[in-house]
Coordinates of C-alpha atoms and ligand atoms in Angstrom, one line a residue:
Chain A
X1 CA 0.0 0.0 0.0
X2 CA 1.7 3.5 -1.0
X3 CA 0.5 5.4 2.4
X4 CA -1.1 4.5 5.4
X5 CA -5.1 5.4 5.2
X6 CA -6.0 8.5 7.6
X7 CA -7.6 7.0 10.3
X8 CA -11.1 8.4 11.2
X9 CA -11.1 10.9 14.0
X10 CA -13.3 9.1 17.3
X11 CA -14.2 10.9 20.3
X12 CA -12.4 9.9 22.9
X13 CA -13.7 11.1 26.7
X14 CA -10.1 12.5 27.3
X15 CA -9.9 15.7 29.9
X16 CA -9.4 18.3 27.1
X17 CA -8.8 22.5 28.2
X18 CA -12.4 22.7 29.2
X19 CA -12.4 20.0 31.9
X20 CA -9.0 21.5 33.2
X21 CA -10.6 25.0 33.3
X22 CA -13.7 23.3 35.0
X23 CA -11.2 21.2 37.9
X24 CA -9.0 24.7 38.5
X25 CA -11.8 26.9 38.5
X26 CA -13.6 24.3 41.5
X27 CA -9.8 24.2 43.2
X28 CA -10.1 28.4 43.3
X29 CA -13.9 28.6 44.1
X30 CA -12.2 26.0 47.6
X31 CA -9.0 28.2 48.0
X32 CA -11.2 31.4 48.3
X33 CA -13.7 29.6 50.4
X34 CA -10.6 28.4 52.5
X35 CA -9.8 32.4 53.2
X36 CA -13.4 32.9 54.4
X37 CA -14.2 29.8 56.8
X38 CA -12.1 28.0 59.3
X39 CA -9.9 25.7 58.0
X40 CA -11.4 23.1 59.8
X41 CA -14.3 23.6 57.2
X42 CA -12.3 24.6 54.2
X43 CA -8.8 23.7 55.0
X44 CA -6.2 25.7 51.7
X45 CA -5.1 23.8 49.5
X46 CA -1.9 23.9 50.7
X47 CA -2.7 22.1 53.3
X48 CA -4.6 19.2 51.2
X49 CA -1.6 19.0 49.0
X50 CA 0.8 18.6 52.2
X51 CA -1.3 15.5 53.1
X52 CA -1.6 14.2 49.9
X53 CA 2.0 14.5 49.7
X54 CA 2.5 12.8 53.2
X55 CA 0.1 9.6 52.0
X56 CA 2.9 8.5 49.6
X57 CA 5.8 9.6 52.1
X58 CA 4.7 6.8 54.7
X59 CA 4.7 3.1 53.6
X60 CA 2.2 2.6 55.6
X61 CA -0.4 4.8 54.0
X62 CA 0.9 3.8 50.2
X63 CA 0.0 0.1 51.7
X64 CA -3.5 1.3 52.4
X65 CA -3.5 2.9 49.2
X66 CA -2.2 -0.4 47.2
X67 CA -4.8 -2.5 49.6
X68 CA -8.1 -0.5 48.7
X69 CA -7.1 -0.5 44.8
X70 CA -6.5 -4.0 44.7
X71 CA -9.8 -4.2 46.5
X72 CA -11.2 -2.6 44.1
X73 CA -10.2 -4.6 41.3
X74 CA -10.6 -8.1 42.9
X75 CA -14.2 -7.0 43.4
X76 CA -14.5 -5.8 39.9
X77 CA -13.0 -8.9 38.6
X78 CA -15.0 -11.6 41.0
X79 CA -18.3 -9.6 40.2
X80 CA -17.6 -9.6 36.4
X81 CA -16.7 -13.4 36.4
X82 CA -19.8 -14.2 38.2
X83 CA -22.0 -11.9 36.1
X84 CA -20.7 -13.2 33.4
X85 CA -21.9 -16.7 34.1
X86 CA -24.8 -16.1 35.2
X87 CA -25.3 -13.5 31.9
X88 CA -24.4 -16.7 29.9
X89 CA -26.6 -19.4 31.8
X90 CA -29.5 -16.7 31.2
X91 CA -28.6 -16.4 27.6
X92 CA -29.1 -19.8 27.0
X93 CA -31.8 -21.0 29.0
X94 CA -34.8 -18.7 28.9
X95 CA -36.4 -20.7 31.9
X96 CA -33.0 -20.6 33.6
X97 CA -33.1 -16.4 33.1
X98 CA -37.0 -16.2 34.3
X99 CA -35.4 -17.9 37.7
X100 CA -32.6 -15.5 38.2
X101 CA -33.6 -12.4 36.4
X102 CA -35.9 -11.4 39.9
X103 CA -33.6 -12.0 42.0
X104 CA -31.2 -9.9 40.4
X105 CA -33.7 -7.0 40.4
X106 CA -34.4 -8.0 43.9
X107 CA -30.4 -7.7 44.7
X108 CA -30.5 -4.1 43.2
X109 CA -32.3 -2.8 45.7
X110 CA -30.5 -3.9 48.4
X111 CA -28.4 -1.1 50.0
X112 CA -24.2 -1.6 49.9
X113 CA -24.7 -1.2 54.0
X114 CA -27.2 -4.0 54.2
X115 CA -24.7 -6.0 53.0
X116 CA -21.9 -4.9 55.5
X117 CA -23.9 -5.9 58.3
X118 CA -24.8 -9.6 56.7
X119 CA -21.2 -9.6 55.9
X120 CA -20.0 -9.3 59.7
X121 CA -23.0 -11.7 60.7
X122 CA -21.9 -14.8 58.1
X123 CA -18.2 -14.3 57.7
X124 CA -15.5 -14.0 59.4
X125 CA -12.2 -13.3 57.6
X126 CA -12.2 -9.4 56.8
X127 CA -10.9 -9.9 52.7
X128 CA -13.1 -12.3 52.1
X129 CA -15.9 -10.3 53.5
X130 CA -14.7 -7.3 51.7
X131 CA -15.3 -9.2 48.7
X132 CA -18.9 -10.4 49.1
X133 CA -19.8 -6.9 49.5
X134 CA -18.2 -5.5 46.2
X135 CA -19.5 -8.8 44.3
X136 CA -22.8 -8.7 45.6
X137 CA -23.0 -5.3 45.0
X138 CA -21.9 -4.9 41.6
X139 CA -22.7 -8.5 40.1
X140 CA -26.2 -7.7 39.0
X141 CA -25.1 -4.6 36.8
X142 CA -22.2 -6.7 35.1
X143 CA -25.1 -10.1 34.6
X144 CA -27.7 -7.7 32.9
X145 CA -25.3 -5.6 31.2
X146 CA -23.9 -8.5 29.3
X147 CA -27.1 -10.3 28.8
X148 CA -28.1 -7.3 27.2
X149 CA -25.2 -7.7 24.5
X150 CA -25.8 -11.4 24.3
X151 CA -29.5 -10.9 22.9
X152 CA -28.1 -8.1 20.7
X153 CA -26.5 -10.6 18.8
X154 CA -27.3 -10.8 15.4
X155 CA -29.2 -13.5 14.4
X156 CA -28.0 -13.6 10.3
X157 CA -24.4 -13.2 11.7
X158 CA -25.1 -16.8 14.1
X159 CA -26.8 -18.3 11.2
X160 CA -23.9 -16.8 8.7
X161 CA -21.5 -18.7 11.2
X162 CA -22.7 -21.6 11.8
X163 CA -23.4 -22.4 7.9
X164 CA -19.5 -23.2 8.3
X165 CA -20.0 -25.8 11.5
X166 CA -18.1 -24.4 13.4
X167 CA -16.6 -25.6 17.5
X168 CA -18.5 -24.6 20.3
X169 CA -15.4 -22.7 21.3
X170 CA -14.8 -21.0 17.3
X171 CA -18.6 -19.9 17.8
X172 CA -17.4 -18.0 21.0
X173 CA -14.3 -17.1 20.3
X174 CA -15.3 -15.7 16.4
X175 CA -19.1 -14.2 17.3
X176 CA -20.3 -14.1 20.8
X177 CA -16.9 -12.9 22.5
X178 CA -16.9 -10.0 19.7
X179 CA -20.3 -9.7 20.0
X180 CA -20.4 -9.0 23.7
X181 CA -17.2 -7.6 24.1
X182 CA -18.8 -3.5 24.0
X183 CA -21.4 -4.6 26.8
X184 CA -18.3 -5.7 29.0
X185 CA -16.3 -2.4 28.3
X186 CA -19.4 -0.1 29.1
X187 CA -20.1 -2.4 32.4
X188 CA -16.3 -2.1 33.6
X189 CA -16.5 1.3 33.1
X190 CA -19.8 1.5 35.0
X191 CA -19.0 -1.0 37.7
X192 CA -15.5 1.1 38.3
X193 CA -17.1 4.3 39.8
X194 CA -19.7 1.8 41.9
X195 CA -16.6 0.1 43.5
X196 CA -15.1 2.9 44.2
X197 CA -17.6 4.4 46.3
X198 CA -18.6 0.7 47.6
X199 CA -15.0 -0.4 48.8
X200 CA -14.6 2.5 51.5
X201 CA -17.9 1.4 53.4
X202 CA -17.0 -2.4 52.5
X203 CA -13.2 -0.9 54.4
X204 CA -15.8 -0.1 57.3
X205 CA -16.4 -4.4 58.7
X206 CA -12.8 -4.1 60.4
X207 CA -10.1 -3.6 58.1
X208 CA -7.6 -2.0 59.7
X209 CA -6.2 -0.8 56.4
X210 CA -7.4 0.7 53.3
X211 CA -8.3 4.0 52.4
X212 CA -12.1 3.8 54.0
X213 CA -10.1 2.8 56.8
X214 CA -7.5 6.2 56.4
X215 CA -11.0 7.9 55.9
X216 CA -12.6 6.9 59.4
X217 CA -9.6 8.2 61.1
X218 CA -9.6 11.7 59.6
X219 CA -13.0 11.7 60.7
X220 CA -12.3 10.8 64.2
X221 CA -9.5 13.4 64.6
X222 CA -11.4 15.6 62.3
X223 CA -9.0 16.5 60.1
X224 CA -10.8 17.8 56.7
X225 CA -7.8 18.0 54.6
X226 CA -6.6 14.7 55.4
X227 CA -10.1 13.3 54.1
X228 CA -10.1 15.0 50.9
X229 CA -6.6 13.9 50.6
X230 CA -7.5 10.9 50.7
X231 CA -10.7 11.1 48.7
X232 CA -8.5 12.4 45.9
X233 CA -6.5 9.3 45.6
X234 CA -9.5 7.1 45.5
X235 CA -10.8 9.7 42.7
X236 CA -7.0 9.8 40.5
X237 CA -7.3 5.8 40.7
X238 CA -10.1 5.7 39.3
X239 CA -9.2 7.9 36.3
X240 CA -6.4 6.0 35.9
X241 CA -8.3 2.8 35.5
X242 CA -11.2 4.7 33.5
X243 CA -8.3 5.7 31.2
X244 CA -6.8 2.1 30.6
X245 CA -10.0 0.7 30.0
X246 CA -10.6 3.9 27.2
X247 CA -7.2 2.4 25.8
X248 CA -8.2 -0.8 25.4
X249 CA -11.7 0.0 24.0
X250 CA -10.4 1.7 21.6
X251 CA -7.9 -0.7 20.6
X252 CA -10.8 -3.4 20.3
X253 CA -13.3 -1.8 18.6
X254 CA -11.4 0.1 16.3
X255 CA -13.5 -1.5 14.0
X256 CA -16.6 0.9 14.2
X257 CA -17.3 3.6 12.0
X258 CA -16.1 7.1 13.8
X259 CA -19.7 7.8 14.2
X260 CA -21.1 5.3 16.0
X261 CA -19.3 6.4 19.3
X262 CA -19.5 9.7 19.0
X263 CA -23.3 9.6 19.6
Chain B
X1 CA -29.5 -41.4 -13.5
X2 CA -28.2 -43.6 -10.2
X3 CA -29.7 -42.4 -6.7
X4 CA -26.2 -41.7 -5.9
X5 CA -25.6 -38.6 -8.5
X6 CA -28.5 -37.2 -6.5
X7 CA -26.8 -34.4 -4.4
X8 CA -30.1 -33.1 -3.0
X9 CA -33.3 -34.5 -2.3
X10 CA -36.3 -32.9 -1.1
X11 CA -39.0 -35.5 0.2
X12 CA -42.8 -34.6 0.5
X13 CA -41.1 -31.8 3.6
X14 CA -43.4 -29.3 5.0
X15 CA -42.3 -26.8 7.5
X16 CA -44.5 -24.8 10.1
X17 CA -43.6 -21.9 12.4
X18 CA -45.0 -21.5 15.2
X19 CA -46.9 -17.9 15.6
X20 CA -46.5 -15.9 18.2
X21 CA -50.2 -17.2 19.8
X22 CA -49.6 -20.5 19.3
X23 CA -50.9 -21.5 16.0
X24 CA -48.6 -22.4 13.1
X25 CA -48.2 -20.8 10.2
X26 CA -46.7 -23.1 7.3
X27 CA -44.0 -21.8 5.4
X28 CA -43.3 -25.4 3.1
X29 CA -45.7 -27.7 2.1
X30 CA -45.0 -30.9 0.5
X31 CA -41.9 -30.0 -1.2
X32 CA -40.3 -32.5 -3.2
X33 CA -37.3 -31.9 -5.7
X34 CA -33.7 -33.4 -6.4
X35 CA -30.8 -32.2 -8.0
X36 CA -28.0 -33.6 -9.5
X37 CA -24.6 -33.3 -9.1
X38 CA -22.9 -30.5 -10.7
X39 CA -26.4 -28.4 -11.6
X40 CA -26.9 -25.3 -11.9
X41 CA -30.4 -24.5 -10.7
X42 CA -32.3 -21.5 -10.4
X43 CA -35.5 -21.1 -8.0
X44 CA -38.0 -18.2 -9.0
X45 CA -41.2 -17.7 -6.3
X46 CA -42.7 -14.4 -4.6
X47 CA -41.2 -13.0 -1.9
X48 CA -42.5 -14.7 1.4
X49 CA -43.2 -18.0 -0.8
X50 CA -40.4 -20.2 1.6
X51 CA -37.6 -19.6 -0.7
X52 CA -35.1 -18.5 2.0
X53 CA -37.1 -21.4 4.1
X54 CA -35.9 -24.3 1.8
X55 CA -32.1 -23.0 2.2
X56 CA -32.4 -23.1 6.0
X57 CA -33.6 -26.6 5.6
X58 CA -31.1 -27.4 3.2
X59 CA -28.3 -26.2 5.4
X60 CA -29.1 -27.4 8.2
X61 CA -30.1 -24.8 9.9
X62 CA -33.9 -25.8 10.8
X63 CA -35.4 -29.0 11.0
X64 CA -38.7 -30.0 8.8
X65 CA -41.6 -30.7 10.8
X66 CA -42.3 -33.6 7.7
X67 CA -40.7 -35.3 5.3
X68 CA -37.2 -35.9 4.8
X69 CA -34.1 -33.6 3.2
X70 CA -31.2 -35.6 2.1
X71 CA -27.9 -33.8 1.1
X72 CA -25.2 -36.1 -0.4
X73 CA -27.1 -39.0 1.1
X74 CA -27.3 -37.6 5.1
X75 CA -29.5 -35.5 7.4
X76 CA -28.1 -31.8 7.3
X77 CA -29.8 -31.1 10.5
X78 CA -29.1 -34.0 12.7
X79 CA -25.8 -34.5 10.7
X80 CA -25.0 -30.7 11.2
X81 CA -20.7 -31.2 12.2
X82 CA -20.6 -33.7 9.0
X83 CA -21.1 -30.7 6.9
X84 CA -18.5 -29.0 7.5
X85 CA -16.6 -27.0 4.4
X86 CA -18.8 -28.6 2.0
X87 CA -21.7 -26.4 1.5
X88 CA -21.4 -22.6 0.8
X89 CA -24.4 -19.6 1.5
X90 CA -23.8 -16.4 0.1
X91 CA -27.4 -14.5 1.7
X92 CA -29.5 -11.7 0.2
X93 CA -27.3 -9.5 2.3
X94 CA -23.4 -9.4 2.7
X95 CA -24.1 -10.5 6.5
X96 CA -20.2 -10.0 7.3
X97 CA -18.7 -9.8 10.8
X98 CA -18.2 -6.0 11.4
X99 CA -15.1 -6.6 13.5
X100 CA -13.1 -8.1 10.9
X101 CA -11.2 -7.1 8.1
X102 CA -12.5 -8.1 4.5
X103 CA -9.6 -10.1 4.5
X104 CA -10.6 -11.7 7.6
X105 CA -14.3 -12.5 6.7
X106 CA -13.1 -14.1 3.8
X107 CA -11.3 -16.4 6.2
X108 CA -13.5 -16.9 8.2
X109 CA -14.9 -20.8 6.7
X110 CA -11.0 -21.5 6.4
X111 CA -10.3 -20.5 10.1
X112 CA -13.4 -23.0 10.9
X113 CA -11.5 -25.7 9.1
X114 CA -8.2 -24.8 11.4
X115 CA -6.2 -23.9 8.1
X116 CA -2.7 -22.2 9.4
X117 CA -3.2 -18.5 9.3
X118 CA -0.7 -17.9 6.6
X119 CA -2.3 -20.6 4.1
X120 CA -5.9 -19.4 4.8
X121 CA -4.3 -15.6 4.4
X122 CA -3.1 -16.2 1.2
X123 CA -6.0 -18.1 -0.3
X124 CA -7.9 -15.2 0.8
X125 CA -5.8 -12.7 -0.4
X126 CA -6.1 -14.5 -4.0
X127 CA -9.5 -14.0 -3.8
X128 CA -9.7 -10.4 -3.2
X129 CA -7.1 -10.1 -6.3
X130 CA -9.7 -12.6 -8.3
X131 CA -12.8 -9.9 -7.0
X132 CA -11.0 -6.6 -7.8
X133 CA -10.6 -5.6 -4.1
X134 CA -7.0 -6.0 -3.8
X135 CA -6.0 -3.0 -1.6
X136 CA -8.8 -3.2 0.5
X137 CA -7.9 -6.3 2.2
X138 CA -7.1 -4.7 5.7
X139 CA -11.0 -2.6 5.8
X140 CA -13.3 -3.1 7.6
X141 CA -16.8 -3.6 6.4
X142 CA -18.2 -0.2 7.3
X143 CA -15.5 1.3 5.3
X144 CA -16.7 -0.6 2.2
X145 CA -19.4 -0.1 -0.6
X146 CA -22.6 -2.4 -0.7
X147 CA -20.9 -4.1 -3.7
X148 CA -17.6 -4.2 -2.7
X149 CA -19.3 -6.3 0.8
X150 CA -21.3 -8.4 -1.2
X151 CA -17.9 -9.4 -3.6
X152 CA -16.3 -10.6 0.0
X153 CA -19.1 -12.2 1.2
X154 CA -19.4 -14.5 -2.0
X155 CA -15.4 -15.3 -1.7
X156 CA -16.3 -16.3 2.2
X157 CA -18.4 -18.6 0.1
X158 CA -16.0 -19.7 -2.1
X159 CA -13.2 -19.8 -0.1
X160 CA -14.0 -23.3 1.6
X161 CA -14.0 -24.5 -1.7
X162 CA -17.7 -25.9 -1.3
X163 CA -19.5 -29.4 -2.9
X164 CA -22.7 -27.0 -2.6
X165 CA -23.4 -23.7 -3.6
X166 CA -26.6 -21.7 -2.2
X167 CA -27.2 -18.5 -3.4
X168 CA -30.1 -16.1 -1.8
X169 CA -30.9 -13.4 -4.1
X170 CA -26.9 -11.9 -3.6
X171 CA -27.9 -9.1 -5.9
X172 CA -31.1 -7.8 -5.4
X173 CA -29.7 -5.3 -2.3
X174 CA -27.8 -3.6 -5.3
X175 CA -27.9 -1.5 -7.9
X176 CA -28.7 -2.6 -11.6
X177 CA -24.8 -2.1 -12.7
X178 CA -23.4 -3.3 -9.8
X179 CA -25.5 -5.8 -9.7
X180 CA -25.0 -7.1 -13.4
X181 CA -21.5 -6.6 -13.0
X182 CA -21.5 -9.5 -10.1
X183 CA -24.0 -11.5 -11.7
X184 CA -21.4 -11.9 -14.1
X185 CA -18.5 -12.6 -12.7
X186 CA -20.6 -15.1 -9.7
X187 CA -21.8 -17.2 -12.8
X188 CA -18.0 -17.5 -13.8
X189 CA -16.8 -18.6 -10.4
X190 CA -19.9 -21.1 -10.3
X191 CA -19.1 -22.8 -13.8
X192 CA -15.2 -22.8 -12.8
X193 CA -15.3 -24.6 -9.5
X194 CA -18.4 -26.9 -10.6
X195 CA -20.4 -27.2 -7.5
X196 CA -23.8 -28.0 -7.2
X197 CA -25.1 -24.8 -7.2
X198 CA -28.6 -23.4 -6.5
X199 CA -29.6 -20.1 -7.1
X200 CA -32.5 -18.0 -5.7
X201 CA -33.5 -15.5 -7.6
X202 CA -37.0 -12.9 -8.4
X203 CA -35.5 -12.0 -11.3
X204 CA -37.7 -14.6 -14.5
X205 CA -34.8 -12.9 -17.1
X206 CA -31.7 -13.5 -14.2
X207 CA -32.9 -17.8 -13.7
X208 CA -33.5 -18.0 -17.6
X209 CA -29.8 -16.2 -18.2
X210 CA -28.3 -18.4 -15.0
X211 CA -30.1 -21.7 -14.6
X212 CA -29.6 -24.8 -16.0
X213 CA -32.2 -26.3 -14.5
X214 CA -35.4 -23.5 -13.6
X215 CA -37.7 -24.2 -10.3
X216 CA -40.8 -22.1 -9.8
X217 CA -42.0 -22.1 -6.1
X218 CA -45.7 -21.4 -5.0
X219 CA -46.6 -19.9 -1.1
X220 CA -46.7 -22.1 0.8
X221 CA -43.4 -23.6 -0.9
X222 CA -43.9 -26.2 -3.1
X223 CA -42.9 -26.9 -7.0
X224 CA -45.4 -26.0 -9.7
X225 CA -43.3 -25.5 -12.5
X226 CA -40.0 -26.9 -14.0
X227 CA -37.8 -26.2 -16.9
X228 CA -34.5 -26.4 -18.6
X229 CA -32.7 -23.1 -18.8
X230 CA -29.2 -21.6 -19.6
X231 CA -28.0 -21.0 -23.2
X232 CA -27.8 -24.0 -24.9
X233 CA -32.2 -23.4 -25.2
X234 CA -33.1 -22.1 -28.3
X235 CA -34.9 -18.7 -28.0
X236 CA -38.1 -20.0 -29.0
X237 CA -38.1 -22.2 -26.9
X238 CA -37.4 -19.7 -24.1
X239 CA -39.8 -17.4 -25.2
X240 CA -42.3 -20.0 -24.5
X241 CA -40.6 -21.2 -21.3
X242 CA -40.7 -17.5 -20.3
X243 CA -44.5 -17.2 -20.8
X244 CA -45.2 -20.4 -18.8
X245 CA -43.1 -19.5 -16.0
X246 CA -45.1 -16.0 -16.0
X247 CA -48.2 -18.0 -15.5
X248 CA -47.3 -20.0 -12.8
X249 CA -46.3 -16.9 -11.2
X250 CA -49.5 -15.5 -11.7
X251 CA -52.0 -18.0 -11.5
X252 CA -50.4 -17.5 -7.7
X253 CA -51.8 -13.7 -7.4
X254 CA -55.1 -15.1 -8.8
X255 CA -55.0 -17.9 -5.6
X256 CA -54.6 -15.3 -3.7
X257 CA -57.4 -13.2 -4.3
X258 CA -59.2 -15.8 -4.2
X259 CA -58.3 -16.7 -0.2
X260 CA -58.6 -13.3 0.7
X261 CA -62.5 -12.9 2.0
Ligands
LIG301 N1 -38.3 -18.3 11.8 C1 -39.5 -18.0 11.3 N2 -40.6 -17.9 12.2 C2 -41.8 -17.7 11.7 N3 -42.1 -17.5 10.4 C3 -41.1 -17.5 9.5 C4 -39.8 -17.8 9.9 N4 -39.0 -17.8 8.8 C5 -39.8 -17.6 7.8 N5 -41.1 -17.4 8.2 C6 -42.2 -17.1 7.3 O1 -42.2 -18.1 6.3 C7 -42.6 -17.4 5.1 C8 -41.5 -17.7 4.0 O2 -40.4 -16.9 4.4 P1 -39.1 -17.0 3.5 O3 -38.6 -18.4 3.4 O4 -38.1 -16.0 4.1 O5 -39.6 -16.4 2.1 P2 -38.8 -16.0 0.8 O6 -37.4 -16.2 1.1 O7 -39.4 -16.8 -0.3 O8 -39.1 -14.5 0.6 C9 -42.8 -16.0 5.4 O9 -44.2 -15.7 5.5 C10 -42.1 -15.8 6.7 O10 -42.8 -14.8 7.5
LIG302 MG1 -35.8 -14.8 1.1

């Protein structure tokens, strides 16, 4: 080929001047706010940055840090495996899905706190209970999301694909992976921001590290820049993680037309 | 003619659906046809007369709810795996996998058949040579016209190098050029690689200009009519073939208004 084709130009959710306008403009509206109220209200910035600085000073608060993020993505990763299964089984068995689908709408509207308590009730090993929280909690969004792109699937493209016989694991691997593949990418993304906000009150059933953990100290010497400290880091992980997953969508579905995503 | 030259047998099969409240609706009705091996044969019918139906039979896709279908002597449905490679569908439309590159969807029966990437790259890129699409090898189908999709979708078809051919009105989605143009060149690749082909059509001119062997269907799918086609029939002779198949056509619309109250 003489030259490379221009590749179409996609939207991609990436913090452009605006949303760096919008994040200074909320860091000045705090700093003026900080000149105007104690600082046990508003503490300056200064001050926040001193503490965030301090976090990754002390090994012990980058552990808490590494502990909660790992948290984070073990949940993630346990609830998306189950979901995933359980989107499957539903896929494939209607009656199966008219057994299950209730008692995943049934799960959704059970409070992440709820959940703590059962958690200290029936287990007693704090990780593991950690975990039953963020899969509990985030399992049904990951099951319906990918059921979702399981019935999308086209039904000339399975008749298309199986005119050539192929293995159980070809038809997966060649049109239902592919097929549900965008529906797993919009449910990670999803899923991250609910973990996030999940794992700190999940940190609450006894850890005695983490950054809900960190949190429930600043509270109890009442230290508000150390809690928003703190609550950054939580946020700038998940923006990093948001941003790998962008990455990797749009390596894998490179394949759509620049104006599919932009809607 | 020995029962063995018969490639495809269609036995007395009907074929219901069942309707969303319960009742069935019946799509083929005592259908019975053969062809040999190596024919060419074109099927003419109204839309919504089963056409489409008796290719899903054929390749396995559905089962009939009477009667048997025999393809190279076995079941296609219960026999589905045995099938593999040897029969060939291009549909009505191009129905290729958005996520792969036209060189890909070519490959795609070849991957099935676990050819080595390399060989089944090659064949494929021979193909999009053979089609015209040579440069376009690495684009993905949104990125392609409607002919240029339906050119890769036919050498996804052909790739497998199939025993069975089954065509689903490939041409009717485009325009009349385009259209002629592929018309064409599919006959070409049909007589060159010799398989038992059958060919759906709406087109009368299209099964007399294709079809060795001419079918006329009748909702709910059965045969009414049969005739030799292709060149070698004088054009008298086709003039008169033309005329009859016109009538079977229509004595349909006059059933028709006869059913409806
Ligand atoms: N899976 C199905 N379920 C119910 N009805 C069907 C199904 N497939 C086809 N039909 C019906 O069978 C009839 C024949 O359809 P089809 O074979 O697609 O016709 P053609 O290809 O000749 O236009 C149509 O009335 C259609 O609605
Ligand atoms: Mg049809």
């Amino acid at each position: 080929m003489a030259e490379a084709p221009v590749r179409p130009t996609t939207f991609r959710p990436r913090l452009r001047y605006e949303g760096w306008v919008s994040i200074a403009g909320l860091a000045i509206a705090w700093q003026v706010a900080s000149l105007f109220f104690p600082h046990f209200l508003f503490p300056s910035l200064v001050e926040i940055a001193r503490h965030f600085v301090a976090i990754f000073g002390a090994w012990d608060s980058v552990a808490d840090v590494v502990e909660t993020s790992a948290r984070i993505l073990a949940g993630l990763v346990g609830a998306f495996v189950f979901g995933s299964v359980l989107a499957f089984l539903m896929g494939r068995s209607e009656s199966f899905a008219r057994y299950v689908y209730p008692l995943l709408n049934f799960n959704q509207g059970i409070p992440a706190l709820s959940w703590v308590v059962i958690s200290i009730i029936w287990f007693k090993g704090i990780e593991f209970r950690i975990f039953f929280i963020m899969v509990m909690t985030m399992l049904p969004a990951f099951s319906f999301q990918i059921l979702d792109a399981y019935r999308s699937m086209s039904k000339d493209l399975l008749e298309m694909t199986l005119s050539f016989r192929p293995s159980r694991y070809d038809l997966i691997r060649m049109l239902i992976v592919p097929t549900v593949l965008p529906g797993i990418l919009t449910a990670w993304k999803v899923n991250l921001g609910n973990a996030a906000r999940v794992v700190v009150v999940a940190e609450l059933v006894g850890a005695t590290g983490g950054i809900g953990y960190a949190l429930l100290q600043q509270q109890q010497i009442f230290d508000m820049a150390g809690a928003i400290a703190w609550t950054l880091i939580l946020v700038v992980f998940v923006l990093a993680v948001q941003r790998t997953i962008t990455v990797i969508e749009n390596w894998t579905l490179r394949y759509r037309p620049a104006a599919e995503r932009t809607v | 003619m020995s029962a063995t030259d018969l490639e495809i047998v269609f036995d007395r099969v009907n074929k219901s659906f069942e309707r969303p409240g319960g009742s069935a609706f019946e799509a083929v009705r005592d259908l019975s046809f053969t062809v040999a091996r190596g024919d060419l044969v074109a099927v003419l019918g109204k839309t919504g007369c089963g056409k489409s139906t008796m290719f899903n039979l054929l390749a396995g896709l559905i089962q009939p709810s009477a009667g048997t279908v025999r393809v190279q002597g076995r079941n296609p449905y219960r026999d589905f795996d045995w099938f593999r490679s040897k029969v060939g569908i291009v549909f009505q439309n191009d129905r290729l996998m958005p996520w792969r590159s036209a060189l890909e969807n070519i490959a795609l029966g070849l991957e099935i058949n676990k050819m080595p990437r390399a060989e089944r790259e090659a064949i494929a890129a021979r193909w999009l040579d053979r089609l015209g699409l040579s440069g376009h090898a690495q684009d993905y189908p949104h990125a392609l016209s409607g002919g240029m999709r339906q050119r890769v979708s036919i050498a996804r078809a052909f790739a497998v190098k199939p025993d069975i051919l089954l065509a689903d009105e490939p041409f009717s989605a485009l325009d009349e050029v385009t259209g002629n143009a592929l018309r064409a060149e599919f006959l070409d690749l049909v007589r060159d690689t010799g398989a038992t082909s059958i060919f759906i059509t709406h087109s009368i001119d299209e099964a007399l200009q294709l079809g060795r062997r001419i079918l006329v269907f009748r909702r709910p799918a059965r045969l009414v009519y049969t005739a030799a086609g292709g060149n070698d029939v004088a054009s008298a002779a086709r003039a008169k073939i033309r005329a009859e198949i016109l009538r079977a056509l229509a004595d349909e619309a006059l059933e028709e208004r006869e059913t409806i109250p």
